[in-house]
Coordinates of C-alpha atoms in Angstrom, one line a residue:
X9 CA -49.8 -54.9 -26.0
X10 CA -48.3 -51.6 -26.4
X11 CA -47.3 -51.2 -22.6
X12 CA -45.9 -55.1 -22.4
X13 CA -43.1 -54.4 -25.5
X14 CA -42.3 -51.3 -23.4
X15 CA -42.1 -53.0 -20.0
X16 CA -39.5 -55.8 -22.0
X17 CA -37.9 -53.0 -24.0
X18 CA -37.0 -51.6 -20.5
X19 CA -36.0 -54.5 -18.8
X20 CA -33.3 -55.2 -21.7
X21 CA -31.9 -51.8 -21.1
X22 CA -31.8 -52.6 -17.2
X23 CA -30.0 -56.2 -17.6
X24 CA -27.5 -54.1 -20.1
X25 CA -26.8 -51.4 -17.2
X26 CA -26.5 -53.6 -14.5
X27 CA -24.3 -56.0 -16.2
X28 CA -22.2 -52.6 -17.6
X29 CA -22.2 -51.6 -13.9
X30 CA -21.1 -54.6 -12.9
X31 CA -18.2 -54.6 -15.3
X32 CA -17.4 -51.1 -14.2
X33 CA -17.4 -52.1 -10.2
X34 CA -15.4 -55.2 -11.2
X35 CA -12.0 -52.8 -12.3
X36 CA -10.0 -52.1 -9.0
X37 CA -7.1 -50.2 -8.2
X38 CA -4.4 -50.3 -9.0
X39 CA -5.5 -50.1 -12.8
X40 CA -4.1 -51.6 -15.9
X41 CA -4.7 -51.3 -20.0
X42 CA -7.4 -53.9 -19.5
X43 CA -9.4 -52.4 -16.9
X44 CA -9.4 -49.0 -18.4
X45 CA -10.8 -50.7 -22.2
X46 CA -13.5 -52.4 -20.5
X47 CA -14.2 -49.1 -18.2
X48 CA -14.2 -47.1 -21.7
X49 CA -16.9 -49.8 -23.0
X50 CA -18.5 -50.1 -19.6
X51 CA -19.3 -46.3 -19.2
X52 CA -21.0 -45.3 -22.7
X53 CA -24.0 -48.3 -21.3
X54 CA -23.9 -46.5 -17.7
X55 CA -24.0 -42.5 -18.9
X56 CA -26.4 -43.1 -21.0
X57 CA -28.9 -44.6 -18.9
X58 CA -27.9 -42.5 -15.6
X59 CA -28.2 -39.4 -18.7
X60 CA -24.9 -38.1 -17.4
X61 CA -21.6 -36.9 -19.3
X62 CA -18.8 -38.2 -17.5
X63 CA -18.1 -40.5 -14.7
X64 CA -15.0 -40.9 -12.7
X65 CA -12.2 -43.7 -11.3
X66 CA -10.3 -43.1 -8.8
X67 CA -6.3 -44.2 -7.6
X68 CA -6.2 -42.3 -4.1
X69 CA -2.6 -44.0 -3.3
X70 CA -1.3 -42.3 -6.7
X71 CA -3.3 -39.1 -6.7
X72 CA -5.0 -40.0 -9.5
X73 CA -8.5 -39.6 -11.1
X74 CA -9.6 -41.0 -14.7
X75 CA -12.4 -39.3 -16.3
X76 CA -14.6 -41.1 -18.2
X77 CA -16.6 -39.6 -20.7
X78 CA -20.0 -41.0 -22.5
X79 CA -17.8 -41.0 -25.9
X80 CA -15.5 -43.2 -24.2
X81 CA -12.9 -40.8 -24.2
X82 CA -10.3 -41.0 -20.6
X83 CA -8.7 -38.0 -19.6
X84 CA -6.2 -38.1 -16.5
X85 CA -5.6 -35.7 -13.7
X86 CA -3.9 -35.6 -11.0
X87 CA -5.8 -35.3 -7.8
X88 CA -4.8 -34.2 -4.2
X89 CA -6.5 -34.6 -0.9
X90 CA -7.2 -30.9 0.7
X91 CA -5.1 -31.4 3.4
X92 CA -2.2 -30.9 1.0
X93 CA -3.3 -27.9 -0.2
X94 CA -1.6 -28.5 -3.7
X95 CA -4.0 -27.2 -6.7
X96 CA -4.9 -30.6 -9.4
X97 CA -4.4 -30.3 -13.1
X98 CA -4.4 -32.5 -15.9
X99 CA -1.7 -34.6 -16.8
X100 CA -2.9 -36.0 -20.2
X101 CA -5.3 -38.8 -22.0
X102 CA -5.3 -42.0 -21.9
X103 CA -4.2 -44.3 -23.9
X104 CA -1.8 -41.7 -25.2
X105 CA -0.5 -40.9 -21.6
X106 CA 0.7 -44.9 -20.3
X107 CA -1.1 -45.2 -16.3
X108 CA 2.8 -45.9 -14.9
X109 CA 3.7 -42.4 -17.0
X110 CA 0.7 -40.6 -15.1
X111 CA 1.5 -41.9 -11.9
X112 CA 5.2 -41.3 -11.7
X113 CA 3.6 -37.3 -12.4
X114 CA 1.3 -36.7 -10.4
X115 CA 4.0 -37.7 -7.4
X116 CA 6.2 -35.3 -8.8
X117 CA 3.6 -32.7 -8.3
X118 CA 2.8 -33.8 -4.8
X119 CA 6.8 -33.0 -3.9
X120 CA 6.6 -29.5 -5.9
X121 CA 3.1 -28.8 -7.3
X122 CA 1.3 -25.7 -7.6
X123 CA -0.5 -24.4 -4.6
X124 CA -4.4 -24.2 -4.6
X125 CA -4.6 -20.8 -2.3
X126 CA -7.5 -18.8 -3.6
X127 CA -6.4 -15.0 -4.5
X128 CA -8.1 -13.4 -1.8
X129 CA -6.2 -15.9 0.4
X130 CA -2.5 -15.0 -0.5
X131 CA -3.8 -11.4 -0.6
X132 CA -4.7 -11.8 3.3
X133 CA -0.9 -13.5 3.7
X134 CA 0.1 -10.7 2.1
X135 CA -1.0 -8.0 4.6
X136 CA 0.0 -10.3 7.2
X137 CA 3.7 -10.2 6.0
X138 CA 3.2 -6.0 5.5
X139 CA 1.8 -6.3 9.3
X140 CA 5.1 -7.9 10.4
X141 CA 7.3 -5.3 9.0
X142 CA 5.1 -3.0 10.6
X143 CA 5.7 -4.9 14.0
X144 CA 9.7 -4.4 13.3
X145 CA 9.9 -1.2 12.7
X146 CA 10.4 -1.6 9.2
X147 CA 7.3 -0.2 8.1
X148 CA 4.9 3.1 8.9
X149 CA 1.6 2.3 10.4
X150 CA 0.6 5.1 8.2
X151 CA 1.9 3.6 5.2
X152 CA 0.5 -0.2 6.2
X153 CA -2.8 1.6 6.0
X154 CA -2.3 3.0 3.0
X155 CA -0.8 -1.0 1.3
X156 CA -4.4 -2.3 3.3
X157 CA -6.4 0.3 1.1
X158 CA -5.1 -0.8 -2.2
X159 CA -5.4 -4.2 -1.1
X160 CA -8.4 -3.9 -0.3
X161 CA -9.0 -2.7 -3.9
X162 CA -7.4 -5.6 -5.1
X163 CA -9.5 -8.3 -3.3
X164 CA -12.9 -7.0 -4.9
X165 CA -11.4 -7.5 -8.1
X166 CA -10.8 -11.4 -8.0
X167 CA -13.7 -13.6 -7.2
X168 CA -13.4 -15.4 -3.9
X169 CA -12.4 -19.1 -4.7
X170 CA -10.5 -17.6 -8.0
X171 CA -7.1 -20.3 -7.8
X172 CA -3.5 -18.1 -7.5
X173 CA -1.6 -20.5 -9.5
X174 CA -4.9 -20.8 -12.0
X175 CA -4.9 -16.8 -13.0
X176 CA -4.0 -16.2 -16.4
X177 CA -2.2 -13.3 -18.4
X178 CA -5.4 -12.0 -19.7
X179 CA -7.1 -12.3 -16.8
X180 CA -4.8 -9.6 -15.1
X181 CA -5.0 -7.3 -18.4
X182 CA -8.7 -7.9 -17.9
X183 CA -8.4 -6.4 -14.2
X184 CA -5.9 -3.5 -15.6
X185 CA -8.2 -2.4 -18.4
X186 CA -11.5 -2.3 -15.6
X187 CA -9.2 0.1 -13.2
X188 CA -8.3 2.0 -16.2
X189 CA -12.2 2.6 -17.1
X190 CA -13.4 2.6 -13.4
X191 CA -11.0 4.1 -11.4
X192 CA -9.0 7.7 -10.9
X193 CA -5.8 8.2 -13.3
X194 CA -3.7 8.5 -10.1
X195 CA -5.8 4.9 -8.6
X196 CA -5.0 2.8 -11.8
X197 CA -1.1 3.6 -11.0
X198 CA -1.1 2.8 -7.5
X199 CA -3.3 -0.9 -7.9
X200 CA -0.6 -1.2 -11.3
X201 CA 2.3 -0.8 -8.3
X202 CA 0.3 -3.0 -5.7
X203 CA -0.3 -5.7 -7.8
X204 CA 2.8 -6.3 -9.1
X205 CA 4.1 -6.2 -5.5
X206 CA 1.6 -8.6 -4.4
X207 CA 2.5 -11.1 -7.3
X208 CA 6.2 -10.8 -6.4
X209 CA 5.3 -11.4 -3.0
X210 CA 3.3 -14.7 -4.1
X211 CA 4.5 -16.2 -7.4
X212 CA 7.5 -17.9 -5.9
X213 CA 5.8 -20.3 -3.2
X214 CA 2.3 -20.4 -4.7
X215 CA 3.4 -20.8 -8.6
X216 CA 6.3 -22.3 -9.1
X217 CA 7.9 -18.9 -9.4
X218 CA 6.2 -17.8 -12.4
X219 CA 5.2 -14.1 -12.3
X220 CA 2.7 -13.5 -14.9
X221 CA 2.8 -9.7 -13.5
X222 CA 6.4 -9.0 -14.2
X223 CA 5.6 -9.9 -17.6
X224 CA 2.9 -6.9 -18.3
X225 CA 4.6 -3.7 -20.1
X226 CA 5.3 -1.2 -17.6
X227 CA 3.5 1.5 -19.4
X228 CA 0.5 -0.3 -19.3
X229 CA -1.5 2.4 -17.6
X230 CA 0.6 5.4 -18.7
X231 CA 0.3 4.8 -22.6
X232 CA -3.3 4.4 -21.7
X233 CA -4.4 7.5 -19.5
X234 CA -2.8 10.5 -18.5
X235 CA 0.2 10.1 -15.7
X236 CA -0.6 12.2 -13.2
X237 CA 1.5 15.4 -11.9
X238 CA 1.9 16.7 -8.8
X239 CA -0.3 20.3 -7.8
X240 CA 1.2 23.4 -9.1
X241 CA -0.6 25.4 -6.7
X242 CA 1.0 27.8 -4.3
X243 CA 0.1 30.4 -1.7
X244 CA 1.7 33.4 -0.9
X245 CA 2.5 35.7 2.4
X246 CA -0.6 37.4 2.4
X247 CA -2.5 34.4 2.8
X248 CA -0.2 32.3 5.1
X249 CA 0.1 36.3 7.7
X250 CA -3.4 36.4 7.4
X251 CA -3.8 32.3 8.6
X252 CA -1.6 33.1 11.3
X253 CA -4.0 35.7 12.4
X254 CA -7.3 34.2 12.2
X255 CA -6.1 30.9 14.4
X256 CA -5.9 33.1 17.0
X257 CA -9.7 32.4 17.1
X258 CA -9.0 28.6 17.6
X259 CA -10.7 27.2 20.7
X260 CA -7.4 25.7 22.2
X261 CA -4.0 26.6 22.7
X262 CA -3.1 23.2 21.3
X263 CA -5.1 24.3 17.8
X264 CA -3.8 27.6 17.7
X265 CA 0.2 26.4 18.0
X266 CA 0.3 23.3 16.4
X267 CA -1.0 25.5 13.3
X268 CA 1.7 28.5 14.1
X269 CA 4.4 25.7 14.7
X270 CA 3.7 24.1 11.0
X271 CA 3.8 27.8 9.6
X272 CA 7.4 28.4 11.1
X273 CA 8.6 25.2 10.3
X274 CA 7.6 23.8 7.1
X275 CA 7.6 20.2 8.8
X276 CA 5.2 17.7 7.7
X277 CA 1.6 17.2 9.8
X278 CA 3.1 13.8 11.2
X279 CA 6.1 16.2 12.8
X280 CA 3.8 18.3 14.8
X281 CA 1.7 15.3 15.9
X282 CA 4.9 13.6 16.7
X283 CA 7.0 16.2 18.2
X284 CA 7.8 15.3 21.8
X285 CA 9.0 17.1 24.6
X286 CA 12.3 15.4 24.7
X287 CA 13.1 16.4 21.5
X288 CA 13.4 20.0 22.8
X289 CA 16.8 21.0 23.6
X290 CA 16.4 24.3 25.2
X291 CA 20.0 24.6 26.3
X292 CA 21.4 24.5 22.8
X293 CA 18.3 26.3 21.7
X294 CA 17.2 23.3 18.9
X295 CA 14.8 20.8 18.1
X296 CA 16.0 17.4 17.2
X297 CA 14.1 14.9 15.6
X298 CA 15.9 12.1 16.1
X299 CA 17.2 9.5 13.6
X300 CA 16.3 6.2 12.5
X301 CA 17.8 3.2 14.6
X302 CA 18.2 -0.8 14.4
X303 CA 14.5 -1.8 15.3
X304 CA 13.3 1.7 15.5
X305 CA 11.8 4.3 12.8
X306 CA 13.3 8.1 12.9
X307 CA 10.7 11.0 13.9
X308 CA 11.4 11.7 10.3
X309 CA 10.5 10.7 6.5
X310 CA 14.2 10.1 5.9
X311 CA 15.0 8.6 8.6
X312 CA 17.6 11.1 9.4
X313 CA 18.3 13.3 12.8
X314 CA 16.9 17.2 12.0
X315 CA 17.7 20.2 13.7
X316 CA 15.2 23.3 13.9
X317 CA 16.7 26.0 15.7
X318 CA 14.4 27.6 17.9
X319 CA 13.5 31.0 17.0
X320 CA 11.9 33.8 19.2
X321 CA 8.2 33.1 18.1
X322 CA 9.2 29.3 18.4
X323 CA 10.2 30.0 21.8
X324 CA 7.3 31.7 22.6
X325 CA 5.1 28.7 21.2
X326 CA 7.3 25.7 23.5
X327 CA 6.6 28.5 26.5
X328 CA 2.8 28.6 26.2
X329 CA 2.5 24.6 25.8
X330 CA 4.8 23.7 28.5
X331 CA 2.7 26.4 30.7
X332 CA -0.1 24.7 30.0
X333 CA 0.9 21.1 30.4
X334 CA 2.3 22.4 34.2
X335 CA -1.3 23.6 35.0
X336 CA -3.4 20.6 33.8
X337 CA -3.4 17.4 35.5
X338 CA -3.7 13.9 33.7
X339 CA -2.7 15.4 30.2
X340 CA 0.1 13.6 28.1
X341 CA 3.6 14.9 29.4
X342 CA 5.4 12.8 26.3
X343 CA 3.9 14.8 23.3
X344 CA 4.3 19.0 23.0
X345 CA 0.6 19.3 21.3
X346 CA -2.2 17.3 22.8
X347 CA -6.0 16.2 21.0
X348 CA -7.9 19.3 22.4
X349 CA -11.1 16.4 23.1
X350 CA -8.5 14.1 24.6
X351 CA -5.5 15.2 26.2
X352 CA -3.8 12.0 27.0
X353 CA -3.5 11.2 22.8
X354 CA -0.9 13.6 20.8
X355 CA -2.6 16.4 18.1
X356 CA -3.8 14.4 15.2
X357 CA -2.1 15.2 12.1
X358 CA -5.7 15.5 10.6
X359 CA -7.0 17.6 11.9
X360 CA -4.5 20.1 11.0
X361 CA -5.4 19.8 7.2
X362 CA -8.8 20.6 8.3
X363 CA -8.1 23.5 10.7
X364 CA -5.9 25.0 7.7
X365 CA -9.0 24.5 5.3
X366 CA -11.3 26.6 8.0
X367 CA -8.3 29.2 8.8
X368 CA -7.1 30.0 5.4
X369 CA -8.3 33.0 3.9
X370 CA -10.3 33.1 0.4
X371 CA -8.0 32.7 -2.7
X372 CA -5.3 31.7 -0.3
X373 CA -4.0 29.0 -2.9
X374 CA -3.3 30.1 -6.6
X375 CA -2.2 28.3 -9.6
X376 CA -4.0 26.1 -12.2
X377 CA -5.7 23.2 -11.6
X378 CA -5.9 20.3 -14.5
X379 CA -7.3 17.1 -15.0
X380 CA -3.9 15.2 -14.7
X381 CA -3.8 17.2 -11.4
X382 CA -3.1 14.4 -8.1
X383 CA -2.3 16.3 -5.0
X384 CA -4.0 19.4 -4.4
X385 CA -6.8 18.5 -7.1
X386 CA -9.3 20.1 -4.5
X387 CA -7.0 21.8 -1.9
X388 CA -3.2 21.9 -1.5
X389 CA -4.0 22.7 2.2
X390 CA -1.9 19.5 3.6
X391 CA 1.3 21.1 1.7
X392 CA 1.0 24.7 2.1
X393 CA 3.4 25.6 4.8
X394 CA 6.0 23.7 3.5
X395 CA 5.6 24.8 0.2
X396 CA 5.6 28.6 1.4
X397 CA 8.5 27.8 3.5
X398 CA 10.7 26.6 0.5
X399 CA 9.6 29.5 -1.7
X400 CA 9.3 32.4 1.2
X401 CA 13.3 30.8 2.1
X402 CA 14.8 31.1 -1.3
X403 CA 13.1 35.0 -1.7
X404 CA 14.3 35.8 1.9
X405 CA 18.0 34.6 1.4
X406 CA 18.1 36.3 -2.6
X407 CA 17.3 39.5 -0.5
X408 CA 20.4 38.9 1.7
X409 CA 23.0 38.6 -1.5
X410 CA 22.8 34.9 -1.7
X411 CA 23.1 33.2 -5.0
X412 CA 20.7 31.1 -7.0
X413 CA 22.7 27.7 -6.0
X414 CA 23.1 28.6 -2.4
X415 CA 19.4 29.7 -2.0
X416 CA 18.6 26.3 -3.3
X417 CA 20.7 24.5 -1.3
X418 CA 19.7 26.5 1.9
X419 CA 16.1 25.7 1.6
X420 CA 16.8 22.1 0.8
X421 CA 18.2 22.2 4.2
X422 CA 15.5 23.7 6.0
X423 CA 13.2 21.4 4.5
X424 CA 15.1 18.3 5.5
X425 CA 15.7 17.3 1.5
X426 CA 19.3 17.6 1.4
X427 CA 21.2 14.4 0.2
X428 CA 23.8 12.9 2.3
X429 CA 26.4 15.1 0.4
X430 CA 25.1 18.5 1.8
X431 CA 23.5 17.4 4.6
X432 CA 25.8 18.0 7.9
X433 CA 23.4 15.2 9.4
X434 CA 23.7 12.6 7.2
X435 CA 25.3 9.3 8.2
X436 CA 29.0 8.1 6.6
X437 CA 30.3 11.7 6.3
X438 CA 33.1 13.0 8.7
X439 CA 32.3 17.3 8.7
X440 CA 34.4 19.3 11.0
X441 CA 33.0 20.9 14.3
X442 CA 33.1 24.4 13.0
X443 CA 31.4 23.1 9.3
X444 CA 28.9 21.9 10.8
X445 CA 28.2 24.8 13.1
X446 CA 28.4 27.1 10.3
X447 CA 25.6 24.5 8.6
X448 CA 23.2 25.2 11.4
X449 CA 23.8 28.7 11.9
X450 CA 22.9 29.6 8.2
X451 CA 20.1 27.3 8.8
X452 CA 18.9 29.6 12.0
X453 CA 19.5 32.4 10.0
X454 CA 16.7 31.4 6.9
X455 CA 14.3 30.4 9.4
X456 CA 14.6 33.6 11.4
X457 CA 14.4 35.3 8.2
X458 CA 11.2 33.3 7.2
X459 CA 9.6 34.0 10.3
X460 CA 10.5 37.4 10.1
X461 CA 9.3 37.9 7.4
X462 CA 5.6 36.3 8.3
X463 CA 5.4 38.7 11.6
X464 CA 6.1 41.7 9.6
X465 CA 3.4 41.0 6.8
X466 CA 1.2 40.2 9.9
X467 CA 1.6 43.4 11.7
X468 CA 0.8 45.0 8.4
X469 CA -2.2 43.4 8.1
X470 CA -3.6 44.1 11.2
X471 CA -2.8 48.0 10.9
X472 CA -5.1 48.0 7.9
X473 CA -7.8 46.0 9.5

């Protein structure tokens, strides 16, 4: 008796479903008041016995999709096929917000919504776009790989489908505070920098202009760790004679004058990988890195032309490389200092940091080290020369009577960090022939003096050896 009052107990709830179901089917689009009351009495009958929360109506020609819940409550949103690519979001509840009302905005969306690119998405659009300026010249290969890095960085911290438009305020001070406890003083300010580029780069197309970024304090990071300072560390002429002695030892001439080159020079790695043989004006005894043009980088960070006069153990160095490219066939004939492994590719700039490292006498860098400390933390190898070259200048010139200023001033120029005021290179100012030779003759004479200086300290060293 038992299983009959439960078999007629279940049929009552069936004929209840089916006729809620067909109540529900009944209710086409486009909808009205009516159909959405007997949808929001139809649905409590059908969730309950399907044991679901929410079931859905849908108005494809209007974007729209009316959620139904098992309470009876109707909440509306506006849809979009993907093909559109626009992100949905909800417009209100019904009966609150009318049906006409919902429609007319969810077609305003459609002509200006929100996007629904995923992070990692516009983050990829964004490398593209730093690939293009790389393309036209308007951007380092070297620095594009540094931008990829950081992005790089950035993309793990977003999950994969995580919507642009959709990321909140404290979702970004949630990313900020994990770099700050995860990553490097020194990394938590350059992913600060790369995000906030990135979401400049974005916000406009992808939501509606609004920069959530933009809006974060800028001393986010800095009131929060330590802002990091450049190395105080420093070598002296000791160290940097005795380097020019031991490369000697180096297993190729390229090794051995690339090194020697950077030592007389100050110039960055890049500007001994990059220094090419047309850049050598033997005539008028200089070498001339050219300047920056319309679709083309300089040879230089600035951009600007740079003159290095050639000194006697320059001389010496452009003499033993161009012997040697005259006695080897199938080597590079663009580039003065060749890969020693390959000799069609120019020196990589890397590979000097290392060869300094192996060179360098013990103790050849002094100065404190400190926590805060970002470039030369382990090794201020990669800026030794040039920072021996600015120093070794200003002591060499003081010795010849010059003042405090000029000393400055001189060794600003040999470093190529004049500004356009004192720089006889610069663009948009109009110096006189015989100003501008007296510019480059002082210049000779601090390099000559800097060199001088080196070859001297060397000779002394190998007496006492």
């Amino acid at each position: 008796m038992e299983n009959i009052v439960a078999q007629t107990h279940n049929l009552s709830e069936n004929d209840a479903y089916l006729s809620a179901l067909a109540s529900w089917e009944a209710c086409k689009p486009p909808y009205t008041g009516s159909h959405m009351r007997v949808c929001a009495t139809a649905v409590k009958t059908i969730l309950k016995h399907l044991g679901k929360p929410r079931r859905s109506k849908y108005e494809k020609e209007n974007y729209l999709r009316l959620d139904f819940s098992k309470a009876g409550k109707v909440t509306i949103y506006a849809e979009y096929p993907k093909s559109m690519g626009l992100k949905g979001r909800k417009l209100g509840e019904w009966p609150e917000l009318t049906l006409p009302i919902a429609r007319e905005k969810a077609q305003e969306l459609a002509q200006d919504g929100l996007t629904a690119e995923s992070v990692p998405q516009l983050l990829d659009a964004y490398e593209n776009d730093l690939q293009a300026k790389v393309e036209r010249k308007k951007l380092g290969e070297h620095s594009f790989y540094t931008y990829r890095c950081r992005i790089k960085q950035l993309r793990e911290s977003f999950e994969q489908r995580e919507v642009f438009s959709d990321v909140t305020y404290p979702r970004l001070i949630a990313v900020l505070d994990s770099w700050i406890e995860t990553k490097s003083n020194n990394q938590a300010f350059e992913l600060f920098a790369e995000l906030r580029r990135f979401w400049k780069f974005a916000a406009p197309l992808h939501c509606g202009g609004r920069n959530i970024a933009a809006s974060i304090p800028d001393d986010y990071i800095s009131s929060r760790v330590q802002r990091p300072t450049p190395t105080r560390r420093f070598t002296d002429i000791e160290s940097i004679a005795q380097l020019w002695i031991n490369v000697a030892a180096c297993t190729s001439v390229h090794q051995k004058n690339a090194i020697r080159y950077m030592i007389l020079t100050g110039v960055r790695p890049i500007n001994v990988s990059n220094l090419r043989w047309e850049y050598i004006n033997e005539t008028a005894g200089e070498i001339i890195y050219p300047a920056g043009l319309p679709g083309m980088r300089g040879a230089m960070k600035t951009q600007k032309e740079f003159r290095l006069p050639i000194t006697p153990m320059l001389n010496v160095i452009i003499n033993e490389q161009k012997a040697w490219r005259d006695s080897v066939e199938g080597c590079n004939r663009d580039y003065v200092f060749l890969q020693p492994r390959d000799i069609t590719e120019p020196f990589s700039k890397r590979s000097l940091d290392k060869l300094i490292k192996i060179y360098s006498p013990d103790n050849a860098l002094k100065g404190v080290v400190h926590e805060g400390t970002v470039k030369g933390k382990s090794g201020a190898f990669n800026t030794m020369c040039r920072k021996f070259l600015k120093s070794n200048v200003i002591a060499q010139m003081r010795a010849r009577g010059y003042s405090r200023s000029d000393t400055r001033e001189i060794s600003q120029l040999c470093m190529h960090h004049s500004d356009n005021r004192s720089d006889p290179m610069g663009e948009h100012y109009d110096f006189s022939d015989e100003i501008l030779q007296e510019e480059i003759a002082l210049k000779r004479l601090a390099f000559e003096a800097h060199e001088n200086s080196i070859m001297a300290q060397a000779a002394l060293l190998r007496r006492k050896n």
